[in-house]
Each structure stands twice: as C-alpha cells, then as structure tokens.
mmCIF file of C-alpha atoms (C1' of nucleotides) in Angstrom:
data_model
loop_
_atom_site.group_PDB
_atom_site.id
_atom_site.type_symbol
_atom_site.label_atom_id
_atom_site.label_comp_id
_atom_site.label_asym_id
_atom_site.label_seq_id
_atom_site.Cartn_x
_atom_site.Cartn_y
_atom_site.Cartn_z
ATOM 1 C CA UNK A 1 0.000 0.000 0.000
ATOM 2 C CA UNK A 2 1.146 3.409 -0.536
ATOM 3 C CA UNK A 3 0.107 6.284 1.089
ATOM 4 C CA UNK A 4 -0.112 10.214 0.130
ATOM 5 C CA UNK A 5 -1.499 13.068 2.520
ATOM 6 C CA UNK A 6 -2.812 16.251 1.802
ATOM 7 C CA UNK A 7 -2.932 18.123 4.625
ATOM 8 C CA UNK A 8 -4.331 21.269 5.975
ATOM 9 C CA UNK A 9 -7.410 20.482 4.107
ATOM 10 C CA UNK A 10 -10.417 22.835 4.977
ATOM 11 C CA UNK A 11 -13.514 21.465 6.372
ATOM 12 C CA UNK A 12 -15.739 23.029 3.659
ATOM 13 C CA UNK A 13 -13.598 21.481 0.653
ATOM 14 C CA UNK A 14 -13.161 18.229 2.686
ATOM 15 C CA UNK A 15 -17.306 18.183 2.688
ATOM 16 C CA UNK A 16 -16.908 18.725 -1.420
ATOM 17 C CA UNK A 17 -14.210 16.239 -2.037
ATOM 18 C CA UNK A 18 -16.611 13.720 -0.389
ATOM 19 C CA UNK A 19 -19.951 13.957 -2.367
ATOM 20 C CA UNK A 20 -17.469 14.255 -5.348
ATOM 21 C CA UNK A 21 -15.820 11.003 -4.653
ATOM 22 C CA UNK A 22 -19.183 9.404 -3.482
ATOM 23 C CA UNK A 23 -20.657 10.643 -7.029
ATOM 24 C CA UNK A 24 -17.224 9.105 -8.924
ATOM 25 C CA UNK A 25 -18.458 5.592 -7.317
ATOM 26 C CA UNK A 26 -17.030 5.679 -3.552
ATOM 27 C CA UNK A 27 -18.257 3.740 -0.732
ATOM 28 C CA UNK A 28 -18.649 5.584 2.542
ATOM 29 C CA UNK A 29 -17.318 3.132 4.987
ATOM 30 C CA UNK A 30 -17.164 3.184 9.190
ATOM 31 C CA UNK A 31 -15.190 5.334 10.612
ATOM 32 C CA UNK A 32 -12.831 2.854 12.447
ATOM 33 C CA UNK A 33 -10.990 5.403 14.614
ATOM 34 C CA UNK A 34 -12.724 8.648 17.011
ATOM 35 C CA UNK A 35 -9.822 10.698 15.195
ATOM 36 C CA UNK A 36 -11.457 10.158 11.527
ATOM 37 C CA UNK A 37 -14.233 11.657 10.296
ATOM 38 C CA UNK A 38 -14.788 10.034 7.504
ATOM 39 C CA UNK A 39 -13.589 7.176 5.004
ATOM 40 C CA UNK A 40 -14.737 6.471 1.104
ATOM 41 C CA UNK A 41 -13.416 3.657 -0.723
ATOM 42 C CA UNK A 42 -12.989 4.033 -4.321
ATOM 43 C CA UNK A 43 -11.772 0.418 -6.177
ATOM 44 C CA UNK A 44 -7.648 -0.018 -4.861
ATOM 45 C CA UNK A 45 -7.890 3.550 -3.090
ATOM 46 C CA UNK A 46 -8.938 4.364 0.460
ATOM 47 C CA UNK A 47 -9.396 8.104 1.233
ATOM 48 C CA UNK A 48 -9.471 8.810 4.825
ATOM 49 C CA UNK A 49 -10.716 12.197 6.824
ATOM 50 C CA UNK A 50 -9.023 13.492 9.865
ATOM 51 C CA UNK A 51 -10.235 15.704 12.422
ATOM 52 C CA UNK A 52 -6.426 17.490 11.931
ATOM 53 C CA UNK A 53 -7.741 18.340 8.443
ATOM 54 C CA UNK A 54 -5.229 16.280 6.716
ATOM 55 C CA UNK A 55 -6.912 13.841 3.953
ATOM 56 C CA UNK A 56 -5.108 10.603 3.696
ATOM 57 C CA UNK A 57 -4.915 8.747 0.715
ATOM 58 C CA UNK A 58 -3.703 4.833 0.641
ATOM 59 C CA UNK A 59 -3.648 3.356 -2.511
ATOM 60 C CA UNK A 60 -2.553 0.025 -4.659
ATOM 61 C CA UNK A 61 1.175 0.049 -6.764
ATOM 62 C CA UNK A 62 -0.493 1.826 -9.982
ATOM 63 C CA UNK A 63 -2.313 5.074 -9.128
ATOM 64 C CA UNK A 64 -2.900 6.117 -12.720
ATOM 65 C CA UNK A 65 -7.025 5.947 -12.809
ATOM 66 C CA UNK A 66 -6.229 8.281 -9.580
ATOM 67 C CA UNK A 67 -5.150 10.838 -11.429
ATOM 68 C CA UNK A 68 -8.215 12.352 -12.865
ATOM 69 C CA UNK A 69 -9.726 12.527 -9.548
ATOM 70 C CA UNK A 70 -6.759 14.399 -8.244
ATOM 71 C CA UNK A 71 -7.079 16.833 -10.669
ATOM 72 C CA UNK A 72 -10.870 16.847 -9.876
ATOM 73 C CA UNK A 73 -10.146 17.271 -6.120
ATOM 74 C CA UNK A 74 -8.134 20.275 -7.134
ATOM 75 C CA UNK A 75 -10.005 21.794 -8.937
ATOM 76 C CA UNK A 76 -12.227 21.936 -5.435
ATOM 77 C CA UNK A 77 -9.646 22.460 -3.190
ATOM 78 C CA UNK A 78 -7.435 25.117 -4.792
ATOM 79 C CA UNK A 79 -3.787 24.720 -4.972
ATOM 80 C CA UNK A 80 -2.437 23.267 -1.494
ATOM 81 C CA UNK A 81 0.077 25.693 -1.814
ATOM 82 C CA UNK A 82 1.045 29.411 -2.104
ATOM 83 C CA UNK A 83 0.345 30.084 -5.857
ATOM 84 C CA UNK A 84 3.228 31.136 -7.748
ATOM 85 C CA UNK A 85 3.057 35.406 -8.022
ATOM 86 C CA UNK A 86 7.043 35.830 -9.488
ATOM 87 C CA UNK A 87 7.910 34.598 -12.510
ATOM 88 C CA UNK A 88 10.790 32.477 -10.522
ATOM 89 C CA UNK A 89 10.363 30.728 -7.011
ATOM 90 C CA UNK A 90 13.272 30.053 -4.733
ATOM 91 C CA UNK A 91 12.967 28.294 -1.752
ATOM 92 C CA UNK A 92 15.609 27.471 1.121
ATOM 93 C CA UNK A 93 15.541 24.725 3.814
ATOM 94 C CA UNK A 94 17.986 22.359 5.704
ATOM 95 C CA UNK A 95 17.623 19.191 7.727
ATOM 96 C CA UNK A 96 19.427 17.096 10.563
ATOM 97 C CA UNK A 97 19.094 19.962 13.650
ATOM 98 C CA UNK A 98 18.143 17.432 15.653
ATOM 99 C CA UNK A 99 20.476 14.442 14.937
ATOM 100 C CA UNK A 100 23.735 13.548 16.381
ATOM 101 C CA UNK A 101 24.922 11.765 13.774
ATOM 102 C CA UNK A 102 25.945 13.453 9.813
ATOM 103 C CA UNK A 103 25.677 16.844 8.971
ATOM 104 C CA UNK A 104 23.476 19.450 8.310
ATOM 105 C CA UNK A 105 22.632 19.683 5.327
ATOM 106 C CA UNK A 106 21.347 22.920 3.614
ATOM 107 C CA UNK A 107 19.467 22.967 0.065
ATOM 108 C CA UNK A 108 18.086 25.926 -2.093
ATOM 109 C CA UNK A 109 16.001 25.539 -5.202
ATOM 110 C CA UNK A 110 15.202 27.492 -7.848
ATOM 111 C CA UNK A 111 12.638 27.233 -10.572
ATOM 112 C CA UNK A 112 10.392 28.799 -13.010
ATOM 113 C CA UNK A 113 6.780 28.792 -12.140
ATOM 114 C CA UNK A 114 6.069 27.170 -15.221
ATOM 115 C CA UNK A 115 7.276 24.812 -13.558
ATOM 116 C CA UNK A 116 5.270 25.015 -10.381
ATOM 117 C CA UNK A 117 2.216 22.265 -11.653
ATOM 118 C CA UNK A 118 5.242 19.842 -12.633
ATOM 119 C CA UNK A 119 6.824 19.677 -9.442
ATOM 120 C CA UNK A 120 3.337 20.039 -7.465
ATOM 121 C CA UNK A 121 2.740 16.582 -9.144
ATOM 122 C CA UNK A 122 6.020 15.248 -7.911
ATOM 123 C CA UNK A 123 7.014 16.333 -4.284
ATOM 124 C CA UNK A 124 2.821 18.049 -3.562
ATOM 125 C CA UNK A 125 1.801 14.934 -1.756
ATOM 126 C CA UNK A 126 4.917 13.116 -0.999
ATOM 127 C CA UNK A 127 4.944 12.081 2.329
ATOM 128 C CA UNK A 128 8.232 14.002 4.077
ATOM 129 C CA UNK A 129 7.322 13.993 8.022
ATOM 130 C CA UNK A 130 8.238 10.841 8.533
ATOM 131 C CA UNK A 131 11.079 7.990 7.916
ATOM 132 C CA UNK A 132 11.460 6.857 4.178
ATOM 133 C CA UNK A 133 14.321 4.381 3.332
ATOM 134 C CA UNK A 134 16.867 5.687 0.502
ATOM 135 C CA UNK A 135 15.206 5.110 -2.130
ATOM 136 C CA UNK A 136 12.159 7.195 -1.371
ATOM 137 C CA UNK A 137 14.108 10.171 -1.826
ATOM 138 C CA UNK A 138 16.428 8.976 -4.338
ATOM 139 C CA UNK A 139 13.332 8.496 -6.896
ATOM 140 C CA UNK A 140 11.659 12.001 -6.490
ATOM 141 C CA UNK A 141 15.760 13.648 -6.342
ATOM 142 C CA UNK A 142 15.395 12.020 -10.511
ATOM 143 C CA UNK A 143 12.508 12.996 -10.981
ATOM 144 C CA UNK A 144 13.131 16.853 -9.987
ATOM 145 C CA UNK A 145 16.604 16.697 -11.971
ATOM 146 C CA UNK A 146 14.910 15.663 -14.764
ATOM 147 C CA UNK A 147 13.518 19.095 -14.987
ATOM 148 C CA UNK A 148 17.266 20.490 -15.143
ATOM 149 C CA UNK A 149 16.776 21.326 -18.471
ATOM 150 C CA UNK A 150 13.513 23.203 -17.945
ATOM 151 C CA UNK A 151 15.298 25.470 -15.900
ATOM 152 C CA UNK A 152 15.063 23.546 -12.466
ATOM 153 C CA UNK A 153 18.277 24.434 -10.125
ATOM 154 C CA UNK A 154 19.572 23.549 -6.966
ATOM 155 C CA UNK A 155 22.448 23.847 -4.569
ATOM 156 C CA UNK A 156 23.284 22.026 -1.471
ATOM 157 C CA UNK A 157 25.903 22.811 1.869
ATOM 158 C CA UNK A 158 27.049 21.103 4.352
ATOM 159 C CA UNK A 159 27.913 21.915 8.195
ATOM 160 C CA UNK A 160 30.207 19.173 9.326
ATOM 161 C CA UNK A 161 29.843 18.052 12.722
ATOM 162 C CA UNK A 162 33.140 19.581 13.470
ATOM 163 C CA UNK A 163 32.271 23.423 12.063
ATOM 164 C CA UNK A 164 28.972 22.691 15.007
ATOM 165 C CA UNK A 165 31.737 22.499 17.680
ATOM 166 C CA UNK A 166 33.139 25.789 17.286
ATOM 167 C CA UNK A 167 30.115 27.725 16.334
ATOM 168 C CA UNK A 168 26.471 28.990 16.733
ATOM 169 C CA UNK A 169 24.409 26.579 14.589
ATOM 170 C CA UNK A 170 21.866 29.101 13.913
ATOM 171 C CA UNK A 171 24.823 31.754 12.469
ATOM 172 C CA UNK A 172 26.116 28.659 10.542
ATOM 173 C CA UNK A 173 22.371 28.658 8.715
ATOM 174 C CA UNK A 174 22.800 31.613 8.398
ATOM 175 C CA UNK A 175 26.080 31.707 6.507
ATOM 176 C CA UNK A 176 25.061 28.671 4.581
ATOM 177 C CA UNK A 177 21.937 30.142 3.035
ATOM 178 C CA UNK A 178 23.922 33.259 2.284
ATOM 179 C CA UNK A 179 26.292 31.627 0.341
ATOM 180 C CA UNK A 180 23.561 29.438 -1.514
ATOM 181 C CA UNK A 181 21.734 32.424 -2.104
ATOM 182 C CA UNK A 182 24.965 34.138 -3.484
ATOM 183 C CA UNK A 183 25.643 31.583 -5.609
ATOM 184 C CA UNK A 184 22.479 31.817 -7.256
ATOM 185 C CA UNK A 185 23.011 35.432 -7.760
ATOM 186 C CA UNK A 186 25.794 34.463 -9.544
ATOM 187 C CA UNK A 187 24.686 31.947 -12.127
ATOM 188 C CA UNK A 188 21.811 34.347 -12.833
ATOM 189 C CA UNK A 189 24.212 37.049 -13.797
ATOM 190 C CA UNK A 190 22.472 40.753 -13.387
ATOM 191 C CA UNK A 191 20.524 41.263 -10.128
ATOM 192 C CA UNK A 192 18.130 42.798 -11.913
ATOM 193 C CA UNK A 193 16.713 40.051 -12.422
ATOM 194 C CA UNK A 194 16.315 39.784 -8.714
ATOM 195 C CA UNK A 195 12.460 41.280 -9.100
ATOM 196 C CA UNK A 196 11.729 37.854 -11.158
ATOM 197 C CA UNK A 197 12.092 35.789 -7.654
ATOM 198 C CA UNK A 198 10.280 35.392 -4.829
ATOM 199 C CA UNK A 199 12.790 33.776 -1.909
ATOM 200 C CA UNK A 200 10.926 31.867 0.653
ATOM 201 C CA UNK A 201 12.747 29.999 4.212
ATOM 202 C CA UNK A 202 11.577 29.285 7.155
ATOM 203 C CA UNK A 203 12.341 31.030 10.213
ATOM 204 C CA UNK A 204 14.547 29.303 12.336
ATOM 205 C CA UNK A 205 16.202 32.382 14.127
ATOM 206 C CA UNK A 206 18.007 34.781 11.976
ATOM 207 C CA UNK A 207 20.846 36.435 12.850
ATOM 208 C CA UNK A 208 21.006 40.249 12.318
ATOM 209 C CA UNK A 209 23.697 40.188 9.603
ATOM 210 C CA UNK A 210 21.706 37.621 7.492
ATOM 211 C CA UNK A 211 18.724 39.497 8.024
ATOM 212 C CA UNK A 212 19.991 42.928 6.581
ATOM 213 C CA UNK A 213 21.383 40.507 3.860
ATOM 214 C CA UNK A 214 17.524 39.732 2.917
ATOM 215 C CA UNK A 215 16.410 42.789 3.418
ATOM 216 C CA UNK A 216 18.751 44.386 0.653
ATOM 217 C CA UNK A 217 17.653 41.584 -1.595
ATOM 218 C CA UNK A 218 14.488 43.026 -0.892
ATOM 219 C CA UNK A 219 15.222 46.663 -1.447
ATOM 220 C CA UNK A 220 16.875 45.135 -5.319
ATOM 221 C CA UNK A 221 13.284 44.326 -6.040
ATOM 222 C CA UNK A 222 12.873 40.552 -4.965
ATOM 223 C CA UNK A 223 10.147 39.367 -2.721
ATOM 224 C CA UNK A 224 11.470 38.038 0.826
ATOM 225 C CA UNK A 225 9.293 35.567 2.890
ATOM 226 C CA UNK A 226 10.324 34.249 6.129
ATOM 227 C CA UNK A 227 7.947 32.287 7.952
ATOM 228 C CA UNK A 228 7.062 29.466 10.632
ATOM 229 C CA UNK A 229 6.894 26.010 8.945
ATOM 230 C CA UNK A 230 7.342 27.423 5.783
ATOM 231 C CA UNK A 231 7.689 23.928 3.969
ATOM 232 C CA UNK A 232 3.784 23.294 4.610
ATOM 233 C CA UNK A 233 2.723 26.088 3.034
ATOM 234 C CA UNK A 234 5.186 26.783 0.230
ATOM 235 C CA UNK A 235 6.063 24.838 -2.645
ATOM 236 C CA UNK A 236 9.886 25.672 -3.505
ATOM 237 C CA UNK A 237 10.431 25.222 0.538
ATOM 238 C CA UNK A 238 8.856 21.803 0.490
ATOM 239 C CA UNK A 239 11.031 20.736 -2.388
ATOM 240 C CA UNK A 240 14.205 21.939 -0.881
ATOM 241 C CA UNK A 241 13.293 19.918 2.005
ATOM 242 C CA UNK A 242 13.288 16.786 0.070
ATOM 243 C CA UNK A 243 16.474 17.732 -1.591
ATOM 244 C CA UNK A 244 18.550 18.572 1.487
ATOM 245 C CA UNK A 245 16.741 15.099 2.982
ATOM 246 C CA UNK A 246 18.189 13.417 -0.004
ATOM 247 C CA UNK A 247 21.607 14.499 0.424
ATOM 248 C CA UNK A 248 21.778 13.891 3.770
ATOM 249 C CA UNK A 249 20.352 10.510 3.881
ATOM 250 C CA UNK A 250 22.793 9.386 0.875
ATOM 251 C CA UNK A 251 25.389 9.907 3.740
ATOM 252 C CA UNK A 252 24.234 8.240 6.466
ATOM 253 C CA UNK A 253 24.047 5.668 4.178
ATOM 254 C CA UNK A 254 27.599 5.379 3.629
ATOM 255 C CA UNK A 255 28.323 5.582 6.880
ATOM 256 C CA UNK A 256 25.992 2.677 7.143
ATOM 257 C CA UNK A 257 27.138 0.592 5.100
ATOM 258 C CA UNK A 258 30.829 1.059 5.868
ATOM 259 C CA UNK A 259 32.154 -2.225 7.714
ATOM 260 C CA UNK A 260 34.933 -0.412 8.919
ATOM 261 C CA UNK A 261 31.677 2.334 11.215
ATOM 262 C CA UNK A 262 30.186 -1.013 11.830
ATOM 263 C CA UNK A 263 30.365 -2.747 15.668
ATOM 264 C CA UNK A 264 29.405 -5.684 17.054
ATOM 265 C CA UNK A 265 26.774 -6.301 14.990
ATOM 266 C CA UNK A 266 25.331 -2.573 15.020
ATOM 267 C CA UNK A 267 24.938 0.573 12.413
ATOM 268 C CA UNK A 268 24.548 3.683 13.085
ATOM 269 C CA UNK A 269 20.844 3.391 12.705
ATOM 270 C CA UNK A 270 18.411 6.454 12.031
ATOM 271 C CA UNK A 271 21.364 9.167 13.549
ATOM 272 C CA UNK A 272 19.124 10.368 15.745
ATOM 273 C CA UNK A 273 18.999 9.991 19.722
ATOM 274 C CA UNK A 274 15.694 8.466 19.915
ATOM 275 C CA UNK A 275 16.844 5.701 18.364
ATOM 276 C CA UNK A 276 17.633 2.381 20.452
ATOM 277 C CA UNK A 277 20.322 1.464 17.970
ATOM 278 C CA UNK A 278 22.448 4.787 17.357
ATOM 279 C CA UNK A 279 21.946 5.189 21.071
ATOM 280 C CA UNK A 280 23.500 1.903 21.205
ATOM 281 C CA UNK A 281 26.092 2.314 18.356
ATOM 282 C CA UNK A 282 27.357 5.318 20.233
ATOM 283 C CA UNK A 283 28.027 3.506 23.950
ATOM 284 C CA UNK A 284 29.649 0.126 22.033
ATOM 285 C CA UNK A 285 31.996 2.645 20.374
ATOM 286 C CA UNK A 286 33.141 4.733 23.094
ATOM 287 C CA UNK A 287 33.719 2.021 24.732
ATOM 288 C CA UNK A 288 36.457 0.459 22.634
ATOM 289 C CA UNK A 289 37.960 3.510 20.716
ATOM 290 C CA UNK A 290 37.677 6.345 23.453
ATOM 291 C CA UNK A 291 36.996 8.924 20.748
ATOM 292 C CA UNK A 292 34.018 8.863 18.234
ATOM 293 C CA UNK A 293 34.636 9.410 14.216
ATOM 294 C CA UNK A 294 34.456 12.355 12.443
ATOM 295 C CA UNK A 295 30.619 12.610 11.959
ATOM 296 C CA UNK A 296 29.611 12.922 15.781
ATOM 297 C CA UNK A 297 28.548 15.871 16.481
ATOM 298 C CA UNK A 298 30.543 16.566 19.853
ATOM 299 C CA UNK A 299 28.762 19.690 20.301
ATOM 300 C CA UNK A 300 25.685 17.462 21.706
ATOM 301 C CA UNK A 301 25.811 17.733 25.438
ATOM 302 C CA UNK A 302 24.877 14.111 26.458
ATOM 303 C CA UNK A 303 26.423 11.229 28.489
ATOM 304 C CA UNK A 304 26.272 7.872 26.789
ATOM 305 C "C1'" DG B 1 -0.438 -0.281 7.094
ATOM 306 C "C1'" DT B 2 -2.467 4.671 9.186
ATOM 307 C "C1'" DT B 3 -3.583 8.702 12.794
ATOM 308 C "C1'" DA B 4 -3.068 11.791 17.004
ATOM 309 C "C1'" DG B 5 -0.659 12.855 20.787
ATOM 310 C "C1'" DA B 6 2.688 12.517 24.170
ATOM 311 C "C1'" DA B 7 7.372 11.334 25.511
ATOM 312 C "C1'" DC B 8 11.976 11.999 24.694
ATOM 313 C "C1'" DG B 9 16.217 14.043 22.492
ATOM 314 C "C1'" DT B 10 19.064 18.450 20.921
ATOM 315 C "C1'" DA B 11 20.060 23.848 20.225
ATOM 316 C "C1'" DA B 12 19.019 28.634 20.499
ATOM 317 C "C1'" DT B 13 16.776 32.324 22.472
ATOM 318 C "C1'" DG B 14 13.478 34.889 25.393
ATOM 319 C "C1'" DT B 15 12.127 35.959 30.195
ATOM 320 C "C1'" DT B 16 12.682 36.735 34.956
ATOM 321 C "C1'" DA B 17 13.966 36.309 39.809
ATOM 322 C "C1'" DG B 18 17.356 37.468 42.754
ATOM 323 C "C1'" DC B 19 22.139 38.161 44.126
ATOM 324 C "C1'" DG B 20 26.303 41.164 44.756
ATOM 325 C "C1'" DC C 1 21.371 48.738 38.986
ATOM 326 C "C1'" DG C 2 23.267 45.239 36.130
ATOM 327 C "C1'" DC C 3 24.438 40.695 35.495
ATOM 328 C "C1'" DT C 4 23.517 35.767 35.529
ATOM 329 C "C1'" DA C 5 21.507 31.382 36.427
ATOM 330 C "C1'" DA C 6 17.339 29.036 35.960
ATOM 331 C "C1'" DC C 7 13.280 28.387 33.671
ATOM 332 C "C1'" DA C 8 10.208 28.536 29.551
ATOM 333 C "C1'" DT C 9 9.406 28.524 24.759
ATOM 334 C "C1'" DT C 10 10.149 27.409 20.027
ATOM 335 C "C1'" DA C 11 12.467 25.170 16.523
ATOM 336 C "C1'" DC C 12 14.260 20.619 14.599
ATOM 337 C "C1'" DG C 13 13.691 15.471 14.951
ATOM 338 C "C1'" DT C 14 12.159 9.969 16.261
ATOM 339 C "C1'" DT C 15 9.553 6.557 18.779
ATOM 340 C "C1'" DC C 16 5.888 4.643 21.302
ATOM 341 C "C1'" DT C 17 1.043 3.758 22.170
ATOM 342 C "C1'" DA C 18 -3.950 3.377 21.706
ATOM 343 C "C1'" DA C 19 -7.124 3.036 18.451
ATOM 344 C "C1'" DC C 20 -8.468 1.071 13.991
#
DNA sequence: GTTAGAACGTAATGTTAGCG
DNA sequence: CGCTAACATTACGTTCTAAC
C-alpha cells in the first residue's frame, strides 16, 4: 500500500471532495478510529478524513485511474500551496538539527513557475514527516533533476559536525543560506533580475547580519518571505526539504554501510537519539575507541 | 499499514527572579 | 542597577502507544 497526505485540508472542501468522490463511485465506509471523520473507498484507493484536516490517501502500486480525480479534487480544493506570483520561485531549507549523527545539510532551489504544476505533481503529496528508506528520496531527487533542463536548479551545503563544535548553529544557517543564495546570484548574472524571484525559508532564528542581507535583496526588487513552517505552506520550501533530505540521507548511508563504522553487529541506525540502535552504536563505540569518528557531532551535550 | 498525541532528544533564544 | 543562572518557549527530529 502506498500512502499520500494532503494536509491542511479545509472542512468546507473536505465536505466537497466527499460527495465528489461518493458521485465518482465511492463507498462511505465506518469510521474505524474517534480521530477520523470520515472514510470512502474508491476500487484499490482508500481516502481517509481526519479531524487534523489532513486527507489521507492509501492506494494500490499503480495510481494512474487516480489521477483524474486528483485533478478533480483540485479543482475543489485550490492549490495546497502558495500560488506562484514571481515569474521564478526560490525556496531554502535544511535538515538534521536534531540528529547527532551526519551533517546538516542545507538545500536551495530554484525554478520557473512554469514549472510550479510539474513539481506540485512530484514532491505536492509526498509524504516528508516521517522515515522513508533511501530510495524514497532517491526516486523524487530524478525525478526533480529531470527538470534540469527546464530550468530547475539547486544547490546544497554542508555543516560538518566539526564546524557545530566551534560555532552557533543558527549563524552557521545563516552563513550557509547566504552563500547558496549568493551563488544563485551568480549563475543568474544581473541582479536585476532579482524582481523575477520570490525567496521563501523558514524562520529558524536569523541572525542580524543575514537578516539585513535579505532585506537588501528586498530593497533590489525581490520578494522576501520568512515564515514558521514554511515547507507546509510553500512549494519551492517543500522541495528543498526533500532535496537537502536526499543528500543527507545518501550519507548516512555510507556511513551505514561502511564495515569499517560497523560494531558488534550494530549501524549507526536512524542518527538520531531516539533511536535504540544509534543510542547503542554510540556507547559500544566509546567504549572500545575512546573517541568517536568524524561525523559525531561533539557539540551534543549528552552522556552515553 | 495509518492517525493523534505525548514522551523523549538536541540547540538557540526569550524571560525573569534574585544576588552582589 | 546590572548581570547571571534558571526556567520557559520554540524550533528541529524519532519513537511509542492506543485506536483502527
């Protein structure tokens, strides 16, 4: 089975979607849990209502005779996200705060929003807040460079474990998006061209410097947004999630698969505290080689 | 297989009580 | 009065559980 979610789905379009998919043949079924508020089966698809607002699809390996009803539902619903009011769309975002193994990785995209209905189809209802193995990401990364030649860009940077020791990881972010954003600047040669974009990140605690930074990209003519879990409600923030989630899982996975990280018996695991196996990984190791490799972030305060 | 929600981790930053 | 330590809040995460 394979799942999609649409969240933040309004009540009043929810209500729509329903007698539309009851009218395209659905079943209402029970509702099987006090958090649902209602379910419709359509032939190999299962569309669930939460009381969260977020509409849960699970469906069978081939989704194509979905399509038309996604387009349908839509059509009701609106675009999930921000439309596109800039000819070009730039969004920023970085992942593994919260880990204590790998790096942080920080990813910028760029496209045109000719582009925006394209990549809608691809990342819109992929699944991103929770665990996917490799391959997850790997398929929608070739899918999205596909679009290279359409004018799709992106740029990723890393904070090593070791840069975390010595400095503020918020002025780091800072930094990093600075230079992503410079290089873009860059490859699109006159900054006049700066009132094409709108530049979208989420707000994660910017630094002064980084924040006069935007605001003079703002002054050249381009649109500046900076807000709370941007990713949700823009596009081009969404997909540079999945691309800096790419990156960074393509390394733990090398670390993972290296024999010589391996011990006795253990990975790694997920990099992250909460799980039983890095927690694990990281005791075993300390224990026999005293000093941890090179992607540890020392600058964690915890005992193991 | 899914959800919601809480528990459990980190870092950075905002707030405030109280000490010298 | 100013500084600082402690507490609270807000981000980023994963995992577990109850309910299907």
């Amino acid at each position: 089975m394979n799942g999609k979610t649409w969240r933040n789905l309004k009540e009043e379009k929810a209500d729509e979607i329903k007698t539309f998919l009851l009218k395209a043949g659905g079943k209402e079924e029970a509702r099987k849990n006090p958090s649902e508020v209602w379910r419709i089966r359509l032939p190999d698809a299962l569309f669930t209502y939460y009381q969260n607002r977020t509409l849960y699809i699970a469906h069978g390996p081939s989704e194509k005779n979905l399509l038309p009803i996604y387009q349908k539902m839509e059509e009701i619903a609106g675009p999930r996200y921000s439309s596109p009011d800039r000819e070009m769309l730039f969004g920023l975002d970085e992942t593994g705060k919260g880990e204590i193994i790998g790096p942080v990785i920080l990813a910028g995209v760029s496209f045109p929003k000719e582009l925006f209905p394209t990549i809608d189809k691809i990342v819109g209802l992929s699944d991103t807040k929770r665990p996917h193995k490799f391959p997850y990401w790997e398929n929608i990364f070739k899918q999205l460079s596909s679009l290279k030649v359409k004018g799709f860009a992106y740029f990723v940077e890393e904070i090593s474990p070791d840069k975390l020791r010595k400095e503020n990881l918020n002025r780091l972010l800072d930094k990093g998006y600075k230079k992503i954003i410079n290089f873009f600047l860059k490859g699109m040669g006159e900054e006049k061209r700066l009132k094409e974009y709108r530049i979208v990140l989420d707000d994660y605690g910017i630094g002064k410097n980084f924040r006069r930074f935007l605001q003079c990209l703002q002054e050249k003519g381009a649109e500046v947004i900076v807000v709370k879990s941007a990713d949700s409600e823009y596009l081009e923030v969404k997909t540079a999630a999945i691309l800096a989630k790419r990156f960074r899982e393509r390394i733990i996975k090398k670390i993972k698969e290296n024999p010589k990280y391996q011990i006795a018996g253990l990975t790694i695991g997920s990099g992250n505290l909460s799980d039983k196996e890095t927690k694990e990984w990281l005791r075993k190791w300390k224990e026999v080689y005293k000093n941890f490799p090179y992607f540890v972030k020392q600058s964690f305060k915890i005992r193991i």
